[in-house]
Amino acid sequence: MDYILSITPFILSGFKTTLWVFMITALFSIPLGVIVCLLRLSKIKIIQFMIQCYILVMRGTPLLLQIIFVFFGLPIIGVVLNREMAVSIAFILNYATYFAEIFRGGVNSIDIGQFEVAKVLKLSKKTTYLGIIIPQVFKVVLPSLSNELITLVKDTSLVYALGLGDILRAAKTLSNKDASLVPIFLAGGVYLIFIGVLTYVLRNIENKFEYYR
């Protein structure tokens, strides 16, 4: 027990990295996902094609490879980023595509009659989507968004590729230093608690949206 108490502060210091990567990614990738979704549904062929290519690249290549490319590849064309910025950009661009496809599925599930009514009322596309469609879509896709956010928590461990000190890196450092698996199990416990709390919060949000349907 004394050993666990002694290493807990070091493990929790790594949790700070996990938390900020999660928060930054969730905060920016969800709105970006909405924008990408709307562009994906655009009737302008060139825009639709470009977004499809973007989604294909982001979903078709590993997130770890994207992180490495942003940090080590962009300097070739003169774009130099620090580790935190490189991780943030890679995570946001990657997760935005998954959220965009989730939102697209939600939009496609909306009764086409609502689009027709909006057209009869001569509402602009902006008003139709932002005022009528998107609020309904959020209710439909909340379970899928929740699953993706939980996956995001676990994906934050990929920041080790750039040497950032997240929970897993802290645990591995202690495990190698002390020749013990206790730090690994402790890190797993921290992940589990975080995901448990997140699941509880997301479930309450889902229940509230369900209540107002």
Coordinates of N, CA and C in Angstrom, one line a residue:
M1 N 0.8 -1.2 0.0 CA 0.0 0.0 0.0 C 0.9 1.3 0.0
D2 N 1.9 1.3 0.8 CA 2.8 2.4 0.8 C 3.4 2.7 -0.6
Y3 N 3.7 1.6 -1.3 CA 4.3 1.8 -2.6 C 3.3 2.4 -3.6
I4 N 2.0 2.0 -3.5 CA 1.0 2.5 -4.3 C 0.8 4.0 -4.0
L5 N 0.8 4.4 -2.7 CA 0.6 5.8 -2.4 C 1.8 6.6 -2.8
S6 N 3.0 6.0 -2.8 CA 4.2 6.8 -3.2 C 4.2 7.1 -4.7
I7 N 3.7 6.2 -5.5 CA 3.7 6.4 -7.0 C 2.5 7.0 -7.6
T8 N 1.4 7.1 -6.8 CA 0.2 7.7 -7.3 C 0.4 9.1 -7.8
P9 N 1.1 10.0 -7.1 CA 1.2 11.4 -7.6 C 1.9 11.4 -9.0
F10 N 2.9 10.5 -9.2 CA 3.5 10.5 -10.5 C 2.6 10.0 -11.6
I11 N 1.7 9.0 -11.3 CA 0.7 8.5 -12.2 C -0.3 9.6 -12.5
L12 N -0.7 10.3 -11.5 CA -1.7 11.4 -11.7 C -1.1 12.6 -12.5
S13 N 0.2 12.8 -12.4 CA 0.8 13.9 -13.1 C 0.7 13.6 -14.6
G14 N 0.7 12.3 -15.0 CA 0.5 11.9 -16.3 C -0.9 12.0 -16.8
F15 N -1.8 11.9 -15.8 CA -3.3 12.1 -16.1 C -3.6 13.5 -16.6
K16 N -2.8 14.5 -16.2 CA -3.0 15.8 -16.7 C -2.9 15.9 -18.2
T17 N -2.0 15.2 -18.8 CA -1.8 15.2 -20.2 C -3.0 14.5 -20.9
T18 N -3.4 13.3 -20.3 CA -4.5 12.6 -20.8 C -5.7 13.4 -20.9
L19 N -5.9 14.2 -19.8 CA -7.1 15.0 -19.6 C -7.2 16.2 -20.6
W20 N -6.0 16.9 -20.8 CA -6.1 18.0 -21.7 C -6.2 17.6 -23.2
V21 N -5.6 16.5 -23.5 CA -5.7 15.9 -24.9 C -7.2 15.6 -25.1
F22 N -7.8 14.9 -24.2 CA -9.2 14.6 -24.3 C -10.1 15.8 -24.4
M23 N -9.9 16.8 -23.6 CA -10.7 18.0 -23.5 C -10.6 18.8 -24.8
I24 N -9.3 19.1 -25.2 CA -9.1 19.8 -26.4 C -9.7 19.2 -27.7
T25 N -9.5 17.8 -27.8 CA -10.0 17.1 -28.9 C -11.5 17.1 -29.0
A26 N -12.2 16.9 -27.8 CA -13.6 16.9 -27.8 C -14.2 18.3 -28.1
L27 N -13.6 19.3 -27.5 CA -14.1 20.6 -27.6 C -14.0 21.1 -29.1
F28 N -13.0 20.8 -29.8 CA -12.9 21.3 -31.2 C -13.3 20.3 -32.3
S29 N -13.1 19.0 -32.1 CA -13.4 18.1 -33.1 C -14.9 17.9 -33.4
I30 N -15.8 18.0 -32.3 CA -17.2 17.9 -32.5 C -17.8 19.0 -33.3
P31 N -17.5 20.3 -33.0 CA -18.0 21.4 -34.0 C -17.4 21.2 -35.4
L32 N -16.1 20.8 -35.5 CA -15.5 20.6 -36.8 C -16.2 19.5 -37.5
G33 N -16.6 18.5 -36.7 CA -17.3 17.3 -37.3 C -18.6 17.8 -37.9
V34 N -19.3 18.7 -37.3 CA -20.6 19.2 -37.8 C -20.3 19.9 -39.1
I35 N -19.3 20.8 -39.2 CA -18.9 21.5 -40.4 C -18.6 20.6 -41.5
V36 N -17.7 19.6 -41.2 CA -17.3 18.6 -42.2 C -18.5 17.8 -42.7
C37 N -19.4 17.5 -41.8 CA -20.7 16.8 -42.2 C -21.5 17.6 -43.2
L38 N -21.7 18.9 -42.9 CA -22.5 19.8 -43.8 C -21.8 19.9 -45.2
L39 N -20.4 20.0 -45.2 CA -19.7 20.1 -46.4 C -19.8 18.8 -47.2
R40 N -19.8 17.7 -46.5 CA -19.9 16.4 -47.1 C -21.3 16.2 -47.8
L41 N -22.3 16.9 -47.3 CA -23.6 16.8 -47.8 C -23.9 17.9 -48.9
S42 N -22.8 18.7 -49.1 CA -23.0 19.8 -50.1 C -23.2 19.2 -51.5
K43 N -24.0 19.9 -52.3 CA -24.3 19.5 -53.7 C -23.3 20.0 -54.7
I44 N -22.3 20.8 -54.1 CA -21.2 21.2 -55.0 C -20.2 20.1 -55.1
K45 N -20.0 19.5 -56.2 CA -19.3 18.3 -56.4 C -17.8 18.4 -55.9
I46 N -17.1 19.5 -56.2 CA -15.7 19.6 -55.9 C -15.5 19.6 -54.4
I47 N -16.4 20.3 -53.7 CA -16.4 20.4 -52.2 C -16.6 19.0 -51.7
Q48 N -17.7 18.3 -52.2 CA -18.0 17.0 -51.7 C -16.8 16.0 -51.9
F49 N -16.2 16.1 -53.1 CA -15.1 15.2 -53.4 C -13.9 15.5 -52.5
M50 N -13.6 16.8 -52.2 CA -12.5 17.1 -51.3 C -12.7 16.6 -49.9
I51 N -13.9 16.7 -49.4 CA -14.3 16.2 -48.1 C -14.2 14.7 -48.0
Q52 N -14.6 14.1 -49.1 CA -14.6 12.6 -49.1 C -13.1 12.1 -49.1
C53 N -12.2 12.8 -49.8 CA -10.8 12.5 -49.7 C -10.2 12.7 -48.4
Y54 N -10.6 13.8 -47.7 CA -10.1 14.1 -46.4 C -10.6 13.0 -45.4
I55 N -11.8 12.6 -45.5 CA -12.3 11.6 -44.6 C -11.7 10.3 -44.9
L56 N -11.4 9.9 -46.1 CA -10.8 8.7 -46.5 C -9.4 8.6 -45.9
V57 N -8.6 9.7 -46.0 CA -7.2 9.7 -45.5 C -7.2 9.6 -44.0
M58 N -8.1 10.4 -43.4 CA -8.1 10.4 -41.9 C -8.5 9.1 -41.3
R59 N -9.5 8.5 -41.9 CA -10.0 7.2 -41.4 C -9.3 6.0 -41.9
G60 N -8.5 6.2 -43.0 CA -7.8 5.1 -43.6 C -6.4 4.9 -43.2
T61 N -5.9 5.8 -42.4 CA -4.5 5.7 -41.9 C -4.5 5.8 -40.4
P62 N -3.6 5.1 -39.7 CA -3.6 5.1 -38.2 C -3.4 6.5 -37.6
L63 N -4.0 6.8 -36.5 CA -3.9 8.0 -35.8 C -2.4 8.2 -35.4
L64 N -1.7 7.2 -35.0 CA -0.3 7.3 -34.6 C 0.5 7.8 -35.8
L65 N 0.3 7.3 -37.0 CA 1.0 7.8 -38.2 C 0.7 9.3 -38.4
Q66 N -0.5 9.7 -38.2 CA -0.9 11.1 -38.4 C -0.2 12.0 -37.4
I67 N -0.1 11.5 -36.2 CA 0.6 12.3 -35.2 C 2.1 12.5 -35.6
I68 N 2.7 11.4 -36.0 CA 4.1 11.5 -36.4 C 4.3 12.4 -37.6
F69 N 3.3 12.3 -38.6 CA 3.4 13.1 -39.8 C 3.3 14.6 -39.5
V70 N 2.4 15.0 -38.6 CA 2.2 16.4 -38.3 C 3.4 17.0 -37.6
F71 N 4.0 16.2 -36.7 CA 5.2 16.7 -36.0 C 6.5 16.6 -36.8
F72 N 6.7 15.5 -37.4 CA 8.0 15.3 -38.2 C 7.9 15.7 -39.7
G73 N 6.7 15.6 -40.2 CA 6.5 15.8 -41.7 C 6.3 17.2 -42.1
L74 N 5.5 18.0 -41.3 CA 5.2 19.3 -41.7 C 6.4 20.3 -41.7
P75 N 7.4 20.0 -40.8 CA 8.6 20.9 -40.9 C 9.3 20.9 -42.3
I76 N 9.1 19.8 -43.0 CA 9.7 19.8 -44.4 C 9.2 20.9 -45.3
I77 N 7.9 21.3 -45.0 CA 7.3 22.4 -45.8 C 7.3 23.7 -45.0
G78 N 8.1 23.7 -43.9 CA 8.3 25.0 -43.1 C 7.3 25.2 -42.0
V79 N 6.5 24.2 -41.7 CA 5.5 24.3 -40.6 C 6.0 23.6 -39.4
V80 N 6.5 24.3 -38.4 CA 7.1 23.7 -37.2 C 6.2 23.9 -36.0
L81 N 5.8 22.8 -35.4 CA 4.9 22.8 -34.3 C 5.5 22.2 -33.1
N82 N 5.2 22.7 -31.9 CA 5.6 22.0 -30.7 C 4.8 20.7 -30.5
R83 N 5.2 19.8 -29.6 CA 4.6 18.5 -29.4 C 3.1 18.6 -29.0
E84 N 2.8 19.6 -28.2 CA 1.4 19.7 -27.7 C 0.5 20.1 -28.9
M85 N 1.0 21.1 -29.7 CA 0.2 21.6 -30.8 C 0.0 20.5 -31.9
A86 N 1.1 19.7 -32.1 CA 1.1 18.7 -33.1 C 0.1 17.6 -32.7
V87 N 0.1 17.2 -31.5 CA -0.8 16.2 -31.0 C -2.3 16.7 -31.1
S88 N -2.5 18.0 -30.7 CA -3.9 18.5 -30.7 C -4.4 18.6 -32.1
I89 N -3.6 19.0 -33.1 CA -4.1 19.1 -34.5 C -4.4 17.7 -35.0
A90 N -3.5 16.8 -34.8 CA -3.7 15.4 -35.3 C -4.9 14.8 -34.7
F91 N -5.1 14.9 -33.4 CA -6.3 14.3 -32.8 C -7.6 15.0 -33.3
I92 N -7.6 16.3 -33.4 CA -8.8 17.0 -33.8 C -9.2 16.7 -35.2
L93 N -8.2 16.7 -36.1 CA -8.5 16.4 -37.5 C -9.0 15.0 -37.7
N94 N -8.4 14.0 -36.9 CA -8.8 12.6 -37.0 C -10.2 12.4 -36.5
Y95 N -10.4 12.9 -35.3 CA -11.7 12.6 -34.7 C -12.9 13.4 -35.3
A96 N -12.6 14.5 -36.0 CA -13.6 15.3 -36.7 C -14.2 14.4 -37.8
T97 N -13.4 13.6 -38.4 CA -14.0 12.8 -39.5 C -14.9 11.7 -39.0
Y98 N -14.6 11.1 -37.9 CA -15.5 10.1 -37.3 C -16.8 10.8 -36.8
F99 N -16.7 11.9 -36.2 CA -17.9 12.6 -35.7 C -18.7 13.1 -36.9
A100 N -18.0 13.5 -38.0 CA -18.7 13.9 -39.2 C -19.6 12.8 -39.8
E101 N -19.0 11.6 -39.8 CA -19.8 10.5 -40.4 C -20.9 10.1 -39.4
I102 N -20.7 10.3 -38.1 CA -21.8 10.0 -37.2 C -23.0 11.0 -37.4
F103 N -22.6 12.3 -37.6 CA -23.6 13.3 -37.8 C -24.3 13.1 -39.2
R104 N -23.5 12.6 -40.2 CA -24.1 12.4 -41.5 C -25.2 11.3 -41.4
G105 N -24.9 10.3 -40.6 CA -25.8 9.2 -40.4 C -27.1 9.7 -39.7
G106 N -26.9 10.7 -38.8 CA -28.0 11.3 -38.1 C -28.9 12.1 -39.0
V107 N -28.2 12.9 -39.9 CA -29.0 13.7 -40.8 C -29.8 12.9 -41.8
N108 N -29.2 11.8 -42.2 CA -29.9 10.9 -43.2 C -31.1 10.2 -42.5
S109 N -31.1 10.1 -41.2 CA -32.2 9.5 -40.5 C -33.4 10.4 -40.2
I110 N -33.2 11.7 -40.5 CA -34.3 12.6 -40.3 C -35.3 12.5 -41.5
D111 N -36.5 12.5 -41.1 CA -37.6 12.4 -42.2 C -37.4 13.5 -43.2
I112 N -37.4 13.1 -44.5 CA -37.2 14.0 -45.6 C -38.3 15.0 -45.6
G113 N -39.5 14.7 -45.0 CA -40.6 15.6 -45.0 C -40.2 16.9 -44.3
Q114 N -39.3 16.9 -43.3 CA -39.0 18.1 -42.6 C -38.2 19.0 -43.5
F115 N -37.4 18.5 -44.4 CA -36.6 19.3 -45.4 C -37.6 19.9 -46.3
E116 N -38.6 19.2 -46.7 CA -39.6 19.7 -47.7 C -40.5 20.8 -47.1
V117 N -40.8 20.6 -45.8 CA -41.6 21.7 -45.1 C -40.8 23.0 -45.0
A118 N -39.5 22.8 -44.6 CA -38.6 24.0 -44.5 C -38.5 24.7 -45.9
K119 N -38.5 23.9 -46.9 CA -38.4 24.5 -48.3 C -39.7 25.2 -48.6
V120 N -40.8 24.6 -48.3 CA -42.1 25.3 -48.5 C -42.2 26.6 -47.8
L121 N -41.7 26.6 -46.5 CA -41.7 27.8 -45.7 C -40.6 28.8 -46.1
K122 N -39.8 28.4 -47.2 CA -38.8 29.3 -47.7 C -37.7 29.6 -46.7
L123 N -37.4 28.6 -45.9 CA -36.3 28.8 -44.9 C -35.0 28.6 -45.6
S124 N -34.0 29.4 -45.2 CA -32.6 29.2 -45.8 C -32.0 27.9 -45.4
K125 N -31.0 27.3 -46.1 CA -30.4 26.1 -45.7 C -29.7 26.2 -44.3
K126 N -29.2 27.4 -44.1 CA -28.5 27.7 -42.8 C -29.6 27.5 -41.6
T127 N -30.7 28.2 -41.8 CA -31.8 28.1 -40.8 C -32.3 26.7 -40.7
T128 N -32.5 26.0 -41.8 CA -33.0 24.7 -41.8 C -32.1 23.7 -41.0
Y129 N -30.8 23.8 -41.3 CA -29.9 22.9 -40.6 C -29.6 23.3 -39.1
L130 N -29.3 24.5 -38.9 CA -29.0 25.0 -37.6 C -30.2 25.0 -36.6
G131 N -31.3 25.4 -37.2 CA -32.5 25.6 -36.3 C -33.4 24.4 -36.2
I132 N -33.4 23.5 -37.2 CA -34.3 22.3 -37.2 C -33.6 21.0 -37.2
I133 N -32.6 20.8 -38.1 CA -32.1 19.5 -38.3 C -31.0 19.1 -37.3
I134 N -30.0 20.0 -37.1 CA -28.9 19.7 -36.2 C -29.3 19.4 -34.8
P135 N -30.3 20.2 -34.2 CA -30.7 19.8 -32.8 C -31.3 18.4 -32.7
Q136 N -32.1 18.0 -33.8 CA -32.6 16.6 -33.8 C -31.5 15.6 -34.0
V137 N -30.6 15.9 -34.8 CA -29.5 15.0 -35.1 C -28.7 14.7 -33.8
F138 N -28.5 15.7 -33.0 CA -27.7 15.5 -31.7 C -28.4 14.5 -30.8
K139 N -29.8 14.5 -30.8 CA -30.5 13.6 -30.0 C -30.3 12.1 -30.5
V140 N -30.3 12.0 -31.8 CA -30.2 10.7 -32.5 C -28.8 10.1 -32.3
V141 N -27.8 10.9 -32.4 CA -26.4 10.4 -32.5 C -25.7 10.4 -31.1
L142 N -26.3 10.9 -30.1 CA -25.7 10.9 -28.7 C -25.0 9.6 -28.3
P143 N -25.7 8.4 -28.5 CA -25.0 7.2 -28.1 C -23.8 6.9 -28.8
S144 N -23.8 7.2 -30.1 CA -22.6 7.0 -31.0 C -21.5 8.0 -30.6
L145 N -21.9 9.2 -30.3 CA -20.9 10.2 -29.9 C -20.2 9.8 -28.5
S146 N -21.1 9.2 -27.7 CA -20.6 8.8 -26.4 C -19.5 7.7 -26.5
N147 N -19.8 6.7 -27.4 CA -18.9 5.6 -27.7 C -17.6 6.2 -28.2
E148 N -17.7 7.2 -29.1 CA -16.4 7.7 -29.7 C -15.6 8.5 -28.7
L149 N -16.3 9.2 -27.8 CA -15.6 9.9 -26.7 C -14.8 8.9 -25.8
I150 N -15.5 7.8 -25.5 CA -14.8 6.8 -24.6 C -13.6 6.2 -25.3
T151 N -13.7 6.0 -26.6 CA -12.6 5.5 -27.4 C -11.4 6.6 -27.4
L152 N -11.8 7.8 -27.4 CA -10.8 8.9 -27.4 C -10.0 8.9 -26.2
V153 N -10.6 8.6 -25.0 CA -9.9 8.5 -23.8 C -8.7 7.5 -23.9
K154 N -9.0 6.4 -24.5 CA -8.0 5.3 -24.6 C -6.9 5.7 -25.7
D155 N -7.4 6.4 -26.7 CA -6.4 6.8 -27.8 C -5.4 7.8 -27.3
T156 N -5.7 8.5 -26.2 CA -4.8 9.6 -25.7 C -3.4 9.0 -25.4
S157 N -3.4 7.7 -25.2 CA -2.1 7.0 -24.8 C -1.1 7.1 -26.0
L158 N -1.6 7.4 -27.2 CA -0.8 7.5 -28.4 C 0.2 8.7 -28.3
V159 N 0.0 9.6 -27.4 CA 0.9 10.8 -27.3 C 2.3 10.4 -26.9
Y160 N 2.4 9.1 -26.5 CA 3.8 8.7 -26.1 C 4.7 8.7 -27.3
A161 N 4.2 8.7 -28.5 CA 5.0 8.7 -29.7 C 5.9 10.0 -29.8
L162 N 5.4 11.0 -29.2 CA 6.1 12.3 -29.2 C 6.7 12.6 -27.9
G163 N 6.7 11.6 -27.0 CA 7.4 11.8 -25.7 C 6.7 12.6 -24.7
L164 N 5.4 12.7 -24.9 CA 4.6 13.4 -23.8 C 4.3 12.5 -22.7
G165 N 4.3 13.0 -21.5 CA 4.1 12.2 -20.3 C 2.7 11.9 -19.9
D166 N 2.0 11.0 -20.6 CA 0.7 10.7 -20.2 C 0.7 9.6 -19.1
I167 N -0.5 9.1 -18.8 CA -0.6 8.0 -17.7 C 0.2 6.8 -18.1
L168 N 0.0 6.3 -19.3 CA 0.7 5.1 -19.7 C 2.2 5.2 -19.7
R169 N 2.7 6.4 -20.1 CA 4.2 6.6 -20.1 C 4.7 6.6 -18.7
A170 N 3.9 7.3 -17.8 CA 4.4 7.4 -16.4 C 4.4 6.0 -15.8
A171 N 3.4 5.2 -16.1 CA 3.3 3.8 -15.6 C 4.4 3.0 -16.1
K172 N 4.7 3.1 -17.4 CA 5.8 2.3 -18.0 C 7.2 2.7 -17.4
T173 N 7.4 4.0 -17.2 CA 8.6 4.4 -16.6 C 8.8 3.8 -15.2
L174 N 7.8 3.9 -14.4 CA 7.8 3.3 -13.0 C 8.0 1.8 -13.0
S175 N 7.3 1.2 -14.0 CA 7.3 -0.3 -14.1 C 8.7 -0.8 -14.4
N176 N 9.4 -0.1 -15.4 CA 10.8 -0.4 -15.8 C 11.7 -0.1 -14.6
K177 N 11.5 1.0 -14.0 CA 12.4 1.4 -12.9 C 12.4 0.5 -11.7
D178 N 11.1 0.1 -11.3 CA 11.0 -0.7 -10.1 C 10.7 -2.2 -10.4
A179 N 10.8 -2.6 -11.7 CA 10.5 -4.0 -12.1 C 9.2 -4.5 -11.4
S180 N 8.2 -3.7 -11.6 CA 6.9 -4.1 -11.0 C 5.8 -3.8 -12.0
L181 N 4.7 -4.6 -11.9 CA 3.5 -4.4 -12.7 C 2.5 -3.5 -12.0
V182 N 2.7 -3.2 -10.8 CA 1.8 -2.4 -10.0 C 1.5 -1.1 -10.7
P183 N 2.5 -0.3 -11.2 CA 2.1 0.9 -11.8 C 1.2 0.8 -13.1
I184 N 1.4 -0.3 -13.8 CA 0.6 -0.6 -15.0 C -0.9 -0.8 -14.5
F185 N -1.1 -1.6 -13.5 CA -2.4 -1.9 -13.0 C -3.0 -0.6 -12.4
L186 N -2.2 0.2 -11.8 CA -2.7 1.5 -11.2 C -3.2 2.4 -12.3
A187 N -2.4 2.5 -13.4 CA -2.7 3.3 -14.6 C -4.1 2.8 -15.2
G188 N -4.2 1.5 -15.2 CA -5.5 0.9 -15.7 C -6.6 1.3 -14.9
G189 N -6.4 1.4 -13.6 CA -7.5 1.8 -12.6 C -7.9 3.2 -12.9
V190 N -6.9 4.1 -13.1 CA -7.2 5.5 -13.4 C -8.0 5.7 -14.7
Y191 N -7.6 4.9 -15.7 CA -8.4 5.0 -17.0 C -9.8 4.5 -16.7
L192 N -9.9 3.4 -15.9 CA -11.2 2.9 -15.7 C -12.1 3.8 -14.9
I193 N -11.6 4.5 -13.9 CA -12.3 5.5 -13.1 C -12.8 6.6 -14.0
F194 N -11.8 7.1 -14.8 CA -12.1 8.3 -15.7 C -13.3 7.9 -16.7
I195 N -13.1 6.7 -17.3 CA -14.1 6.3 -18.3 C -15.5 6.0 -17.6
G196 N -15.4 5.5 -16.3 CA -16.6 5.3 -15.6 C -17.4 6.6 -15.3
V197 N -16.6 7.6 -14.9 CA -17.2 8.9 -14.6 C -17.8 9.5 -15.9
L198 N -17.0 9.4 -17.0 CA -17.4 10.0 -18.3 C -18.7 9.3 -18.8
T199 N -18.7 8.0 -18.6 CA -19.9 7.2 -19.0 C -21.1 7.6 -18.3
Y200 N -21.0 7.8 -17.0 CA -22.1 8.3 -16.1 C -22.6 9.7 -16.6
V201 N -21.7 10.6 -16.8 CA -22.1 11.9 -17.3 C -22.8 11.9 -18.6
L202 N -22.2 11.1 -19.6 CA -22.8 11.0 -20.9 C -24.2 10.3 -20.9
R203 N -24.3 9.3 -20.0 CA -25.6 8.6 -19.9 C -26.7 9.6 -19.3
N204 N -26.3 10.4 -18.4 CA -27.3 11.4 -17.9 C -27.7 12.4 -19.0
I205 N -26.7 12.8 -19.8 CA -27.1 13.7 -20.9 C -28.0 13.0 -21.9
E206 N -27.7 11.8 -22.2 CA -28.6 11.0 -23.1 C -30.0 10.9 -22.5
N207 N -30.1 10.7 -21.2 CA -31.4 10.5 -20.6 C -32.2 11.8 -20.7
K208 N -31.5 13.0 -20.5 CA -32.2 14.3 -20.5 C -32.7 14.5 -21.9
F209 N -31.9 14.2 -23.0 CA -32.3 14.4 -24.3 C -33.5 13.5 -24.7
E210 N -33.4 12.3 -24.1 CA -34.5 11.3 -24.3 C -35.8 11.8 -23.7
Y211 N -35.7 12.5 -22.6 CA -36.9 13.0 -21.9 C -37.5 14.1 -22.7
Y212 N -36.7 14.9 -23.4 CA -37.3 16.0 -24.1 C -37.7 15.7 -25.6
R213 N -37.6 14.4 -25.9 CA -38.0 14.0 -27.3 C -39.5 14.2 -27.4

